[in-house]
Amino acid sequence: MKIIKYCSTRGNADLVTSAEAIIKGLAPDGGLYIPNEAIIPFKTTRLPSGDYRNIATIIFRIFLSDYSFAEIENAVLAAYNIDNFDHPLITPLCKLSGDLFVAELWHGPTYAFKDIALQILPYLLRTAVQKKGEKSEIIILTATSGDTGKSALEGFRDVPGTRIIVYFPGNGVSEVQKLQMTTQEGSNVSVTAVKGNFDDTQYGVKKIFNDHKLAIRLANAGYRLSSANSINWGRLLPQIVYYFATYNELVSRGEIKPGDKVNYVVPTGNFGNILAGYYARQLGLPVRKLICAANRNNVLSDFMNSGHYNSRRPLYTTSSPSMDILISSNLERLLYELNGHDPERLSAWMNDLSERGEYRVDEKTLSGIQDLFWSDYADEIETGHAIADIYRNYNYLIDTHTAVGKTVFDKYLSIESEKCPTVLLSTASPFKFAGSVTMALLGCHQYQDKTEIELLDILARETNTTIPVNLAGLNRKPVKHEQAIEPDKMCDHLLSSISLS
Ligand SMILES: *Cc1c(COP(=O)(O)O)cnc(C)c1O
């Protein structure tokens, strides 16, 4: 089997194995790890098939070439089972209308698609630590726009040899998301609100990662930092699997023939989910377009249509908070791939981004992007309408992020007339965003004074559905994490939470 090593997008770090890339998270030169070798695509007639676990094992074996078959299989079996996911298919596909299918990626313990990766990452990381003989305790440092935090907490809680430290933007998450995190149990967990938005929070975390003096101090005390954000290759890799699994499901149901092209619509924030779609396509999955759906924070759709990435704009808090992002970290990986692995060009753009808040790519790069991707955005009103329309027409509930995807897909259809089966990736359960979903369905007036937790009950009652188990008792769980800190105090806080200050 071919050995795959990983290089940094900034070109100033040694090649590493996948185990090392997963332990490190971010490369030491500030870049992101990506496979250094060209990926050999599957033949159309030999796409990975079988159940979810089988497909996962096949994909992981390609990219984790330094893991043994048993190591991969154990991790896959431990993560993707009916105790962790409430559907045997893991990512079931729901047919909405003729050509449109919804892939429900939210059947994991926290009801967002992040669980797909974060249920398995702890196993991949523990195995990596054992393989490398790493003695330090691993601190999983996480900035979250809402869903990663809870998902990482559930994945890593009480995992031996790890601590999980989560920072979330105090005013940037939904009430359900916040309660999910602040009531977290486990002996190795820390959850803290940051007085700022997601970009402030992510900036603070990146600063800690890039602080070499701090890394030495932590190493001397027996700690090492790693990341559960999608900058970690171990977060991205598991997301490739459901592109194949949903395609395979369409073939099995006779909806398409092997080799037929399919569109994927992806509600996008940090560009992790859709980048996994790019890698699936590189692996030979017959993808027509990857449709990149942004919310009102439309920096990505502007970029894909103009080649100008401009983050100098206000960050709005929207009803799809997990996409309220102006710096989409994983775009760096795509640009590096599309430029034939040229770290100098990439570094120049990334320097422009950090110094001036913007960069502009050349025509060739832009047309490379536009060959693969199509992008637009949905505003708040359109998002609300999409939720109401889908419910009225199909008696099917979608959350706000998925509604952004649906809206953008409708815009795509109004321009592209050619018919093509399409999979809309549904990234969260509607109950996770019960407040906005209820408002969209039933109108604001009568529910204005209700809390989001009360709206959970109302949503279930009015739509004749049941609240998912882990959300049902949320307001009766004791709040264990109440601290809120200023963004510039994150490093001090981290040190004190491991008793180093
Ligand atoms: C994280 C998240 C997104 C955005 O995914 P990216 O990989 O950051 O692009 C979309 N929807 C939901 C519900 C999420 O939790």
Short mmCIF file of C-alpha atoms and ligand atoms in Angstrom, two decimals:
data_model
loop_
_atom_site.label_atom_id
_atom_site.label_comp_id
_atom_site.label_asym_id
_atom_site.label_seq_id
_atom_site.Cartn_x
_atom_site.Cartn_y
_atom_site.Cartn_z
CA MET A 1 0.00 0.00 0.00
CA LYS A 2 1.22 3.46 -0.91
CA ILE A 3 2.62 5.51 1.99
CA ILE A 4 1.07 8.95 2.24
CA LYS A 5 2.99 11.69 4.03
CA TYR A 6 1.69 15.11 4.91
CA CYS A 7 3.19 18.49 4.07
CA SER A 8 2.43 21.96 5.37
CA THR A 9 0.72 24.45 3.07
CA ARG A 10 3.32 27.06 4.09
CA GLY A 11 6.26 24.90 2.99
CA ASN A 12 8.44 25.39 6.06
CA ALA A 13 7.83 22.22 8.00
CA ASP A 14 9.06 18.63 7.68
CA LEU A 15 6.93 15.99 6.05
CA VAL A 16 5.09 13.96 8.68
CA THR A 17 3.08 10.75 8.88
CA SER A 18 -0.67 10.92 9.37
CA ALA A 19 -0.25 10.01 13.06
CA GLU A 20 2.04 13.01 13.52
CA ALA A 21 -0.25 15.31 11.56
CA ILE A 22 -3.17 14.29 13.78
CA ILE A 23 -1.21 14.79 17.01
CA LYS A 24 0.10 18.19 15.93
CA GLY A 25 -3.12 19.60 14.47
CA LEU A 26 -1.49 22.70 13.01
CA ALA A 27 1.92 22.52 11.29
CA PRO A 28 4.76 24.27 13.18
CA ASP A 29 5.13 26.89 10.42
CA GLY A 30 1.50 27.94 10.90
CA GLY A 31 0.30 26.04 7.82
CA LEU A 32 -2.19 23.21 7.50
CA TYR A 33 -1.28 19.61 6.77
CA ILE A 34 -2.41 18.05 3.53
CA PRO A 35 -1.42 14.84 1.72
CA ASN A 36 1.89 15.40 -0.03
CA GLU A 37 1.35 12.65 -2.59
CA ALA A 38 -1.08 12.76 -5.49
CA ILE A 39 -4.25 10.87 -4.68
CA ILE A 40 -5.03 7.93 -6.93
CA PRO A 41 -8.73 7.95 -7.77
CA PHE A 42 -10.96 4.89 -7.53
CA LYS A 43 -12.23 3.53 -10.82
CA THR A 44 -15.89 4.43 -11.30
CA THR A 45 -16.80 0.76 -11.29
CA ARG A 46 -14.87 0.19 -8.05
CA LEU A 47 -16.08 2.96 -5.78
CA PRO A 48 -16.07 2.01 -2.08
CA SER A 49 -19.32 0.29 -1.19
CA GLY A 50 -20.89 -1.69 1.62
CA ASP A 51 -22.11 -0.19 4.87
CA TYR A 52 -20.86 3.05 6.40
CA ARG A 53 -18.14 1.33 8.42
CA ASN A 54 -16.88 -0.52 5.41
CA ILE A 55 -16.64 2.62 3.32
CA ALA A 56 -14.94 4.45 6.20
CA THR A 57 -12.35 1.70 6.58
CA ILE A 58 -11.51 1.78 2.86
CA ILE A 59 -11.04 5.57 2.82
CA PHE A 60 -9.07 5.66 6.09
CA ARG A 61 -6.67 2.99 4.84
CA ILE A 62 -5.66 5.25 1.97
CA PHE A 63 -4.89 8.30 4.08
CA LEU A 64 -3.74 6.68 7.33
CA SER A 65 -1.14 4.50 5.67
CA ASP A 66 0.92 4.38 8.87
CA TYR A 67 -2.00 2.86 10.84
CA SER A 68 -2.52 -0.88 10.81
CA PHE A 69 -5.71 -2.39 9.45
CA ALA A 70 -6.69 -3.45 12.98
CA GLU A 71 -6.10 0.06 14.35
CA ILE A 72 -8.34 1.55 11.70
CA GLU A 73 -11.01 -1.07 12.04
CA ASN A 74 -11.13 -0.76 15.83
CA ALA A 75 -11.53 3.00 15.62
CA VAL A 76 -14.26 2.73 12.99
CA LEU A 77 -16.22 0.14 14.96
CA ALA A 78 -15.89 2.08 18.20
CA ALA A 79 -17.14 5.31 16.63
CA TYR A 80 -19.80 4.38 14.10
CA ASN A 81 -22.28 2.24 15.97
CA ILE A 82 -25.83 2.43 17.18
CA ASP A 83 -24.82 3.52 20.70
CA ASN A 84 -23.35 6.73 19.31
CA PHE A 85 -25.63 7.33 16.33
CA ASP A 86 -29.40 6.97 16.45
CA HIS A 87 -29.64 5.65 12.88
CA PRO A 88 -28.06 2.43 11.58
CA LEU A 89 -27.03 4.08 8.29
CA ILE A 90 -25.11 6.75 10.30
CA THR A 91 -25.87 9.35 7.56
CA PRO A 92 -29.34 8.39 6.21
CA LEU A 93 -30.64 9.89 2.99
CA CYS A 94 -34.14 11.32 2.74
CA LYS A 95 -35.72 11.87 -0.66
CA LEU A 96 -37.35 15.27 -0.69
CA SER A 97 -38.54 15.46 -4.29
CA GLY A 98 -37.64 13.98 -7.70
CA ASP A 99 -33.97 14.84 -7.83
CA LEU A 100 -33.29 16.30 -4.42
CA PHE A 101 -32.06 14.22 -1.47
CA VAL A 102 -31.22 15.36 2.02
CA ALA A 103 -28.30 13.63 3.74
CA GLU A 104 -28.94 13.84 7.47
CA LEU A 105 -25.49 14.17 8.96
CA TRP A 106 -26.76 14.88 12.47
CA HIS A 107 -27.64 11.53 14.00
CA GLY A 108 -24.72 11.62 16.45
CA PRO A 109 -24.83 12.45 20.18
CA THR A 110 -24.85 16.27 19.80
CA TYR A 111 -27.04 16.53 16.68
CA ALA A 112 -24.61 18.34 14.41
CA PHE A 113 -22.50 16.91 11.58
CA LYS A 114 -19.33 17.55 13.58
CA ASP A 115 -20.03 14.31 15.48
CA ILE A 116 -19.12 12.28 12.40
CA ALA A 117 -15.52 13.37 12.76
CA LEU A 118 -15.39 13.99 16.50
CA GLN A 119 -16.69 10.58 17.47
CA ILE A 120 -13.70 8.98 15.76
CA LEU A 121 -10.96 11.58 16.24
CA PRO A 122 -10.25 10.59 19.88
CA TYR A 123 -9.56 7.00 18.74
CA LEU A 124 -7.36 8.15 15.88
CA LEU A 125 -5.49 10.45 18.24
CA ARG A 126 -5.01 7.91 21.01
CA THR A 127 -3.71 5.40 18.51
CA ALA A 128 -1.35 8.05 17.11
CA VAL A 129 -0.08 8.86 20.60
CA GLN A 130 0.61 5.17 21.29
CA LYS A 131 2.33 4.71 17.94
CA LYS A 132 4.63 7.66 18.49
CA GLY A 133 5.33 6.79 22.12
CA GLU A 134 4.17 10.29 23.04
CA LYS A 135 4.26 10.69 26.82
CA SER A 136 2.73 14.14 27.22
CA GLU A 137 -0.87 14.71 28.12
CA ILE A 138 -2.64 16.05 25.04
CA ILE A 139 -4.61 19.25 25.48
CA ILE A 140 -7.30 19.53 22.86
CA LEU A 141 -7.70 23.26 22.46
CA THR A 142 -10.88 24.21 20.65
CA ALA A 143 -12.50 27.39 19.43
CA THR A 144 -16.11 26.82 18.54
CA SER A 145 -18.84 28.67 16.71
CA GLY A 146 -21.20 26.42 18.64
CA ASP A 147 -21.25 22.86 17.38
CA THR A 148 -17.60 21.78 17.37
CA GLY A 149 -17.32 22.55 21.08
CA LYS A 150 -20.06 20.24 22.25
CA SER A 151 -19.11 17.61 19.74
CA ALA A 152 -15.46 17.66 20.84
CA LEU A 153 -16.49 17.59 24.51
CA GLU A 154 -18.59 14.49 23.93
CA GLY A 155 -15.86 12.84 21.90
CA PHE A 156 -13.00 13.53 24.32
CA ARG A 157 -14.64 13.50 27.72
CA ASP A 158 -12.87 11.09 30.08
CA VAL A 159 -10.55 9.90 27.29
CA PRO A 160 -7.34 8.93 29.16
CA GLY A 161 -4.29 11.05 28.41
CA THR A 162 -6.31 14.00 27.10
CA ARG A 163 -7.87 17.22 28.33
CA ILE A 164 -10.41 19.11 26.36
CA ILE A 165 -10.55 22.90 26.64
CA VAL A 166 -13.30 24.72 24.75
CA TYR A 167 -13.75 28.45 24.14
CA PHE A 168 -16.99 29.73 22.65
CA PRO A 169 -18.13 33.26 21.74
CA GLY A 170 -20.36 34.35 24.62
CA ASN A 171 -22.97 35.99 22.44
CA GLY A 172 -22.47 34.01 19.25
CA VAL A 173 -24.15 30.70 20.00
CA SER A 174 -27.75 29.59 20.40
CA GLU A 175 -29.19 28.99 23.85
CA VAL A 176 -29.38 25.26 23.21
CA GLN A 177 -25.76 25.17 22.03
CA LYS A 178 -24.66 27.13 25.08
CA LEU A 179 -26.51 24.91 27.55
CA GLN A 180 -25.21 21.80 25.82
CA MET A 181 -21.69 23.00 26.56
CA THR A 182 -22.07 24.61 29.97
CA THR A 183 -23.72 21.50 31.40
CA GLN A 184 -20.95 19.22 30.11
CA GLU A 185 -19.88 16.42 32.42
CA GLY A 186 -16.50 14.72 32.52
CA SER A 187 -13.32 14.91 34.59
CA ASN A 188 -11.05 16.34 31.87
CA VAL A 189 -13.26 19.11 30.45
CA SER A 190 -13.13 22.91 30.59
CA VAL A 191 -15.67 25.21 28.92
CA THR A 192 -15.34 28.99 28.87
CA ALA A 193 -17.21 31.84 27.19
CA VAL A 194 -15.09 34.49 25.46
CA LYS A 195 -16.45 38.04 25.40
CA GLY A 196 -16.30 38.45 21.63
CA ASN A 197 -17.35 36.80 18.38
CA PHE A 198 -16.13 33.58 16.76
CA ASP A 199 -13.29 35.23 14.85
CA ASP A 200 -11.98 36.73 18.14
CA THR A 201 -12.20 33.28 19.72
CA GLN A 202 -10.52 31.50 16.82
CA TYR A 203 -7.84 34.22 16.69
CA GLY A 204 -7.08 33.71 20.40
CA VAL A 205 -6.73 29.98 19.92
CA LYS A 206 -4.51 30.32 16.85
CA LYS A 207 -2.31 32.73 18.82
CA ILE A 208 -1.86 30.14 21.55
CA PHE A 209 -0.96 27.53 18.93
CA ASN A 210 1.64 29.82 17.38
CA ASP A 211 3.27 30.77 20.68
CA HIS A 212 6.52 28.77 20.63
CA LYS A 213 7.62 29.87 24.10
CA LEU A 214 4.35 28.65 25.49
CA ALA A 215 4.74 25.31 23.69
CA ILE A 216 8.12 24.82 25.37
CA ARG A 217 6.71 25.73 28.75
CA LEU A 218 3.86 23.29 28.27
CA ALA A 219 6.23 20.56 27.04
CA ASN A 220 8.39 20.98 30.15
CA ALA A 221 5.30 20.50 32.28
CA GLY A 222 4.30 17.38 30.32
CA TYR A 223 1.63 18.83 28.03
CA ARG A 224 1.20 19.15 24.32
CA LEU A 225 -1.46 21.10 22.42
CA SER A 226 -3.58 19.63 19.67
CA SER A 227 -6.70 20.71 17.86
CA ALA A 228 -10.17 19.33 17.30
CA ASN A 229 -10.98 22.07 14.79
CA SER A 230 -11.11 21.29 11.11
CA ILE A 231 -7.57 22.59 10.76
CA ASN A 232 -6.68 19.10 12.04
CA TRP A 233 -6.47 16.56 9.19
CA GLY A 234 -8.07 14.02 11.52
CA ARG A 235 -11.20 16.15 11.54
CA LEU A 236 -11.37 16.45 7.79
CA LEU A 237 -10.67 12.90 6.78
CA PRO A 238 -13.78 11.30 8.36
CA GLN A 239 -15.94 13.79 6.50
CA ILE A 240 -14.88 12.37 3.12
CA VAL A 241 -16.70 9.17 4.01
CA TYR A 242 -20.29 10.41 3.89
CA TYR A 243 -19.89 11.75 0.38
CA PHE A 244 -19.17 8.19 -0.71
CA ALA A 245 -21.75 6.65 1.62
CA THR A 246 -24.57 8.85 0.32
CA TYR A 247 -23.53 8.26 -3.29
CA ASN A 248 -23.46 4.54 -2.63
CA GLU A 249 -26.92 4.77 -1.09
CA LEU A 250 -28.27 6.51 -4.21
CA VAL A 251 -26.84 3.70 -6.34
CA SER A 252 -28.24 0.98 -4.05
CA ARG A 253 -31.70 2.49 -4.18
CA GLY A 254 -31.55 2.62 -7.96
CA GLU A 255 -31.82 6.41 -8.00
CA ILE A 256 -28.60 6.69 -10.04
CA LYS A 257 -26.28 4.40 -11.99
CA PRO A 258 -22.64 4.07 -10.94
CA GLY A 259 -20.78 6.91 -12.62
CA ASP A 260 -23.72 9.33 -12.78
CA LYS A 261 -22.75 12.79 -11.63
CA VAL A 262 -24.27 14.23 -8.48
CA ASN A 263 -24.26 17.76 -7.03
CA TYR A 264 -23.56 18.29 -3.35
CA VAL A 265 -24.90 21.38 -1.61
CA VAL A 266 -22.89 22.26 1.48
CA PRO A 267 -23.76 24.88 4.11
CA THR A 268 -20.30 26.33 4.67
CA GLY A 269 -18.42 28.19 7.38
CA ASN A 270 -14.83 27.17 7.96
CA PHE A 271 -14.75 25.30 4.60
CA GLY A 272 -14.08 21.92 6.23
CA ASN A 273 -17.18 20.03 5.15
CA ILE A 274 -17.01 21.15 1.53
CA LEU A 275 -13.26 20.56 1.35
CA ALA A 276 -13.93 16.93 2.27
CA GLY A 277 -16.20 16.94 -0.80
CA TYR A 278 -13.29 18.21 -2.88
CA TYR A 279 -11.13 15.30 -1.68
CA ALA A 280 -13.98 12.87 -2.37
CA ARG A 281 -14.00 14.17 -5.94
CA GLN A 282 -10.22 13.80 -6.17
CA LEU A 283 -10.74 10.20 -5.09
CA GLY A 284 -12.96 9.67 -8.11
CA LEU A 285 -16.44 10.31 -6.74
CA PRO A 286 -18.55 11.53 -9.68
CA VAL A 287 -19.33 15.01 -8.38
CA ARG A 288 -20.71 17.60 -10.76
CA LYS A 289 -20.64 20.76 -8.65
CA LEU A 290 -19.90 21.42 -5.04
CA ILE A 291 -22.37 24.14 -4.19
CA CYS A 292 -20.96 26.33 -1.45
CA ALA A 293 -23.76 27.95 0.51
CA ALA A 294 -22.96 30.92 2.72
CA ASN A 295 -25.22 32.90 5.05
CA ARG A 296 -25.31 36.69 5.34
CA ASN A 297 -21.61 36.53 6.19
CA ASN A 298 -20.98 35.96 2.51
CA VAL A 299 -17.24 36.36 2.31
CA LEU A 300 -16.88 32.95 0.63
CA SER A 301 -19.52 33.44 -2.04
CA ASP A 302 -18.06 36.87 -2.86
CA PHE A 303 -14.66 35.26 -3.14
CA MET A 304 -15.75 32.40 -5.36
CA ASN A 305 -17.45 34.81 -7.72
CA SER A 306 -14.72 37.47 -7.82
CA GLY A 307 -11.40 35.99 -6.69
CA HIS A 308 -11.18 38.71 -4.03
CA TYR A 309 -11.23 37.46 -0.46
CA ASN A 310 -12.19 40.38 1.71
CA SER A 311 -12.71 39.82 5.42
CA ARG A 312 -12.85 43.55 6.19
CA ARG A 313 -16.55 43.69 6.86
CA PRO A 314 -18.79 43.40 9.90
CA LEU A 315 -19.48 39.90 11.20
CA TYR A 316 -23.23 39.45 11.60
CA THR A 317 -24.81 37.16 14.14
CA THR A 318 -27.31 35.10 12.18
CA SER A 319 -29.77 32.29 12.76
CA SER A 320 -27.12 29.90 11.37
CA PRO A 321 -24.38 30.74 13.91
CA SER A 322 -22.12 27.82 12.99
CA MET A 323 -21.49 29.60 9.70
CA ASP A 324 -20.84 33.07 11.18
CA ILE A 325 -17.23 33.18 10.12
CA LEU A 326 -15.14 35.63 8.10
CA ILE A 327 -11.86 33.70 8.04
CA SER A 328 -12.50 30.28 6.51
CA SER A 329 -9.38 28.39 7.54
CA ASN A 330 -9.64 25.42 5.20
CA LEU A 331 -9.80 27.52 2.05
CA GLU A 332 -6.02 27.62 2.47
CA ARG A 333 -5.88 23.90 1.74
CA LEU A 334 -7.94 24.24 -1.44
CA LEU A 335 -5.84 27.12 -2.77
CA TYR A 336 -2.70 25.13 -2.14
CA GLU A 337 -4.10 22.11 -3.97
CA LEU A 338 -5.26 24.19 -6.94
CA ASN A 339 -1.87 25.85 -7.28
CA GLY A 340 0.15 22.68 -7.67
CA HIS A 341 1.46 22.81 -4.09
CA ASP A 342 3.20 26.17 -4.32
CA PRO A 343 3.84 27.33 -0.74
CA GLU A 344 5.27 30.69 -1.74
CA ARG A 345 2.19 31.92 -3.53
CA LEU A 346 -0.03 30.57 -0.81
CA SER A 347 2.02 32.21 1.94
CA ALA A 348 1.85 35.55 0.11
CA TRP A 349 -1.95 35.39 0.05
CA MET A 350 -2.15 34.32 3.68
CA ASN A 351 0.19 37.15 4.69
CA ASP A 352 -2.04 39.61 2.87
CA LEU A 353 -4.97 38.15 4.73
CA SER A 354 -3.40 38.52 8.14
CA GLU A 355 -1.88 41.95 7.45
CA ARG A 356 -4.57 43.61 5.36
CA GLY A 357 -7.58 41.38 5.86
CA GLU A 358 -7.82 40.57 2.15
CA TYR A 359 -6.14 38.93 -0.84
CA ARG A 360 -6.84 38.49 -4.51
CA VAL A 361 -6.11 35.33 -6.47
CA ASP A 362 -5.20 35.23 -10.17
CA GLU A 363 -7.59 34.38 -13.01
CA LYS A 364 -6.30 30.84 -13.38
CA THR A 365 -6.88 30.00 -9.73
CA LEU A 366 -10.31 31.59 -9.88
CA SER A 367 -11.35 29.60 -12.91
CA GLY A 368 -9.98 26.45 -11.26
CA ILE A 369 -12.30 27.16 -8.34
CA GLN A 370 -15.27 27.92 -10.56
CA ASP A 371 -14.86 24.66 -12.47
CA LEU A 372 -15.52 22.74 -9.27
CA PHE A 373 -17.61 25.05 -7.13
CA TRP A 374 -20.65 27.28 -7.43
CA SER A 375 -21.48 29.68 -4.66
CA ASP A 376 -24.10 32.10 -3.41
CA TYR A 377 -25.58 33.12 -0.09
CA ALA A 378 -28.91 33.29 1.72
CA ASP A 379 -30.08 36.18 3.87
CA GLU A 380 -32.07 35.76 7.08
CA ILE A 381 -35.49 36.18 5.49
CA GLU A 382 -34.77 33.67 2.73
CA THR A 383 -33.49 31.20 5.32
CA GLY A 384 -36.70 31.47 7.36
CA HIS A 385 -38.83 31.06 4.24
CA ALA A 386 -36.94 27.93 3.22
CA ILE A 387 -37.71 26.29 6.58
CA ALA A 388 -41.41 27.15 6.30
CA ASP A 389 -41.66 26.11 2.62
CA ILE A 390 -39.99 22.75 3.12
CA TYR A 391 -42.21 22.01 6.07
CA ARG A 392 -45.37 23.06 4.23
CA ASN A 393 -44.51 21.22 0.99
CA TYR A 394 -42.90 18.05 2.31
CA ASN A 395 -43.82 17.91 6.01
CA TYR A 396 -40.10 17.82 6.69
CA LEU A 397 -38.23 19.92 9.24
CA ILE A 398 -34.82 21.39 8.48
CA ASP A 399 -32.57 23.55 10.61
CA THR A 400 -31.32 27.02 9.72
CA HIS A 401 -27.97 25.89 8.26
CA THR A 402 -29.62 23.35 6.00
CA ALA A 403 -32.12 26.05 5.02
CA VAL A 404 -29.24 28.26 3.87
CA GLY A 405 -28.15 25.36 1.68
CA LYS A 406 -31.64 24.86 0.26
CA THR A 407 -32.01 28.56 -0.57
CA VAL A 408 -28.68 28.65 -2.38
CA PHE A 409 -29.56 25.49 -4.26
CA ASP A 410 -32.77 27.15 -5.49
CA LYS A 411 -30.66 30.05 -6.73
CA TYR A 412 -28.39 27.61 -8.53
CA LEU A 413 -31.41 25.96 -10.18
CA SER A 414 -32.70 29.31 -11.40
CA ILE A 415 -29.46 29.71 -13.38
CA GLU A 416 -28.41 26.15 -14.24
CA SER A 417 -31.14 24.40 -16.17
CA GLU A 418 -29.51 20.98 -16.65
CA LYS A 419 -31.06 18.40 -14.34
CA CYS A 420 -28.80 16.50 -12.00
CA PRO A 421 -29.44 14.48 -8.83
CA THR A 422 -28.46 16.59 -5.85
CA VAL A 423 -27.59 15.81 -2.26
CA LEU A 424 -28.20 18.60 0.22
CA LEU A 425 -26.01 18.03 3.27
CA SER A 426 -28.12 18.65 6.35
CA THR A 427 -25.69 19.71 9.03
CA ALA A 428 -27.80 19.94 12.18
CA SER A 429 -31.02 18.70 13.71
CA PRO A 430 -33.77 21.35 13.58
CA PHE A 431 -34.13 20.97 17.36
CA LYS A 432 -30.63 22.25 17.90
CA PHE A 433 -31.83 25.61 16.58
CA ALA A 434 -35.36 25.36 17.91
CA GLY A 435 -35.68 29.11 18.48
CA SER A 436 -35.10 30.18 14.89
CA VAL A 437 -36.88 27.17 13.43
CA THR A 438 -40.01 27.78 15.51
CA MET A 439 -40.02 31.48 14.61
CA ALA A 440 -39.72 30.61 10.92
CA LEU A 441 -42.56 28.10 11.09
CA LEU A 442 -44.99 29.73 13.44
CA GLY A 443 -44.13 33.44 13.39
CA CYS A 444 -42.55 35.64 16.02
CA HIS A 445 -45.45 37.32 17.70
CA GLN A 446 -46.83 34.73 20.05
CA TYR A 447 -43.45 33.28 21.00
CA GLN A 448 -41.37 36.38 21.57
CA ASP A 449 -41.09 35.97 25.34
CA LYS A 450 -40.31 32.24 25.29
CA THR A 451 -36.84 30.86 25.90
CA GLU A 452 -35.32 28.57 23.31
CA ILE A 453 -35.73 25.68 25.73
CA GLU A 454 -39.46 26.34 25.98
CA LEU A 455 -39.57 26.54 22.20
CA LEU A 456 -38.18 22.99 21.98
CA ASP A 457 -41.44 21.74 23.50
CA ILE A 458 -43.55 24.00 21.34
CA LEU A 459 -41.74 22.90 18.17
CA ALA A 460 -42.22 19.23 19.00
CA ARG A 461 -45.89 19.73 19.83
CA GLU A 462 -46.75 21.86 16.81
CA THR A 463 -44.98 19.57 14.32
CA ASN A 464 -45.92 16.33 16.00
CA THR A 465 -42.30 15.27 16.40
CA THR A 466 -40.19 14.28 19.39
CA ILE A 467 -37.33 16.19 20.96
CA PRO A 468 -34.07 14.21 20.59
CA VAL A 469 -33.18 12.49 23.91
CA ASN A 470 -30.03 14.41 24.72
CA LEU A 471 -31.80 17.75 24.29
CA ALA A 472 -34.97 16.84 26.16
CA GLY A 473 -33.62 17.14 29.69
CA LEU A 474 -31.17 19.95 28.98
CA ASN A 475 -32.74 22.60 31.20
CA ARG A 476 -32.74 20.29 34.21
CA LYS A 477 -29.03 19.55 34.03
CA PRO A 478 -26.83 21.55 36.39
CA VAL A 479 -24.67 24.27 34.78
CA LYS A 480 -21.06 23.41 35.57
CA HIS A 481 -19.13 25.96 33.51
CA GLU A 482 -20.08 29.60 34.01
CA GLN A 483 -16.87 31.51 33.44
CA ALA A 484 -16.60 34.30 30.84
CA ILE A 485 -13.27 35.94 29.98
CA GLU A 486 -11.88 38.70 27.74
CA PRO A 487 -10.27 37.48 24.46
CA ASP A 488 -6.80 38.66 25.53
CA LYS A 489 -6.99 36.53 28.68
CA MET A 490 -7.32 33.20 26.91
CA CYS A 491 -3.68 32.21 27.30
CA ASP A 492 -3.63 33.05 31.05
CA HIS A 493 -6.85 31.16 31.45
CA LEU A 494 -5.46 28.10 29.69
CA LEU A 495 -2.41 28.09 31.97
CA SER A 496 -4.47 28.44 35.12
CA SER A 497 -6.85 25.69 34.06
CA ILE A 498 -3.91 23.29 34.03
CA SER A 499 -2.48 24.89 37.22
CA LEU A 500 0.54 26.42 35.48
CA SER A 501 0.12 30.02 36.57
C1 LIG B 1 -19.77 23.65 11.52
C2 LIG B 1 -21.10 23.74 10.88
C3 LIG B 1 -21.25 24.20 9.57
C4 LIG B 1 -20.08 24.69 8.75
O1 LIG B 1 -19.19 23.66 8.41
P1 LIG B 1 -17.70 23.99 7.95
O2 LIG B 1 -17.02 22.69 7.88
O3 LIG B 1 -17.13 24.87 9.03
O4 LIG B 1 -17.80 24.70 6.66
C5 LIG B 1 -22.52 24.20 9.01
N1 LIG B 1 -23.58 23.80 9.73
C6 LIG B 1 -23.49 23.37 11.00
C7 LIG B 1 -24.71 22.96 11.73
C8 LIG B 1 -22.24 23.31 11.61
O5 LIG B 1 -22.15 22.88 12.88
#
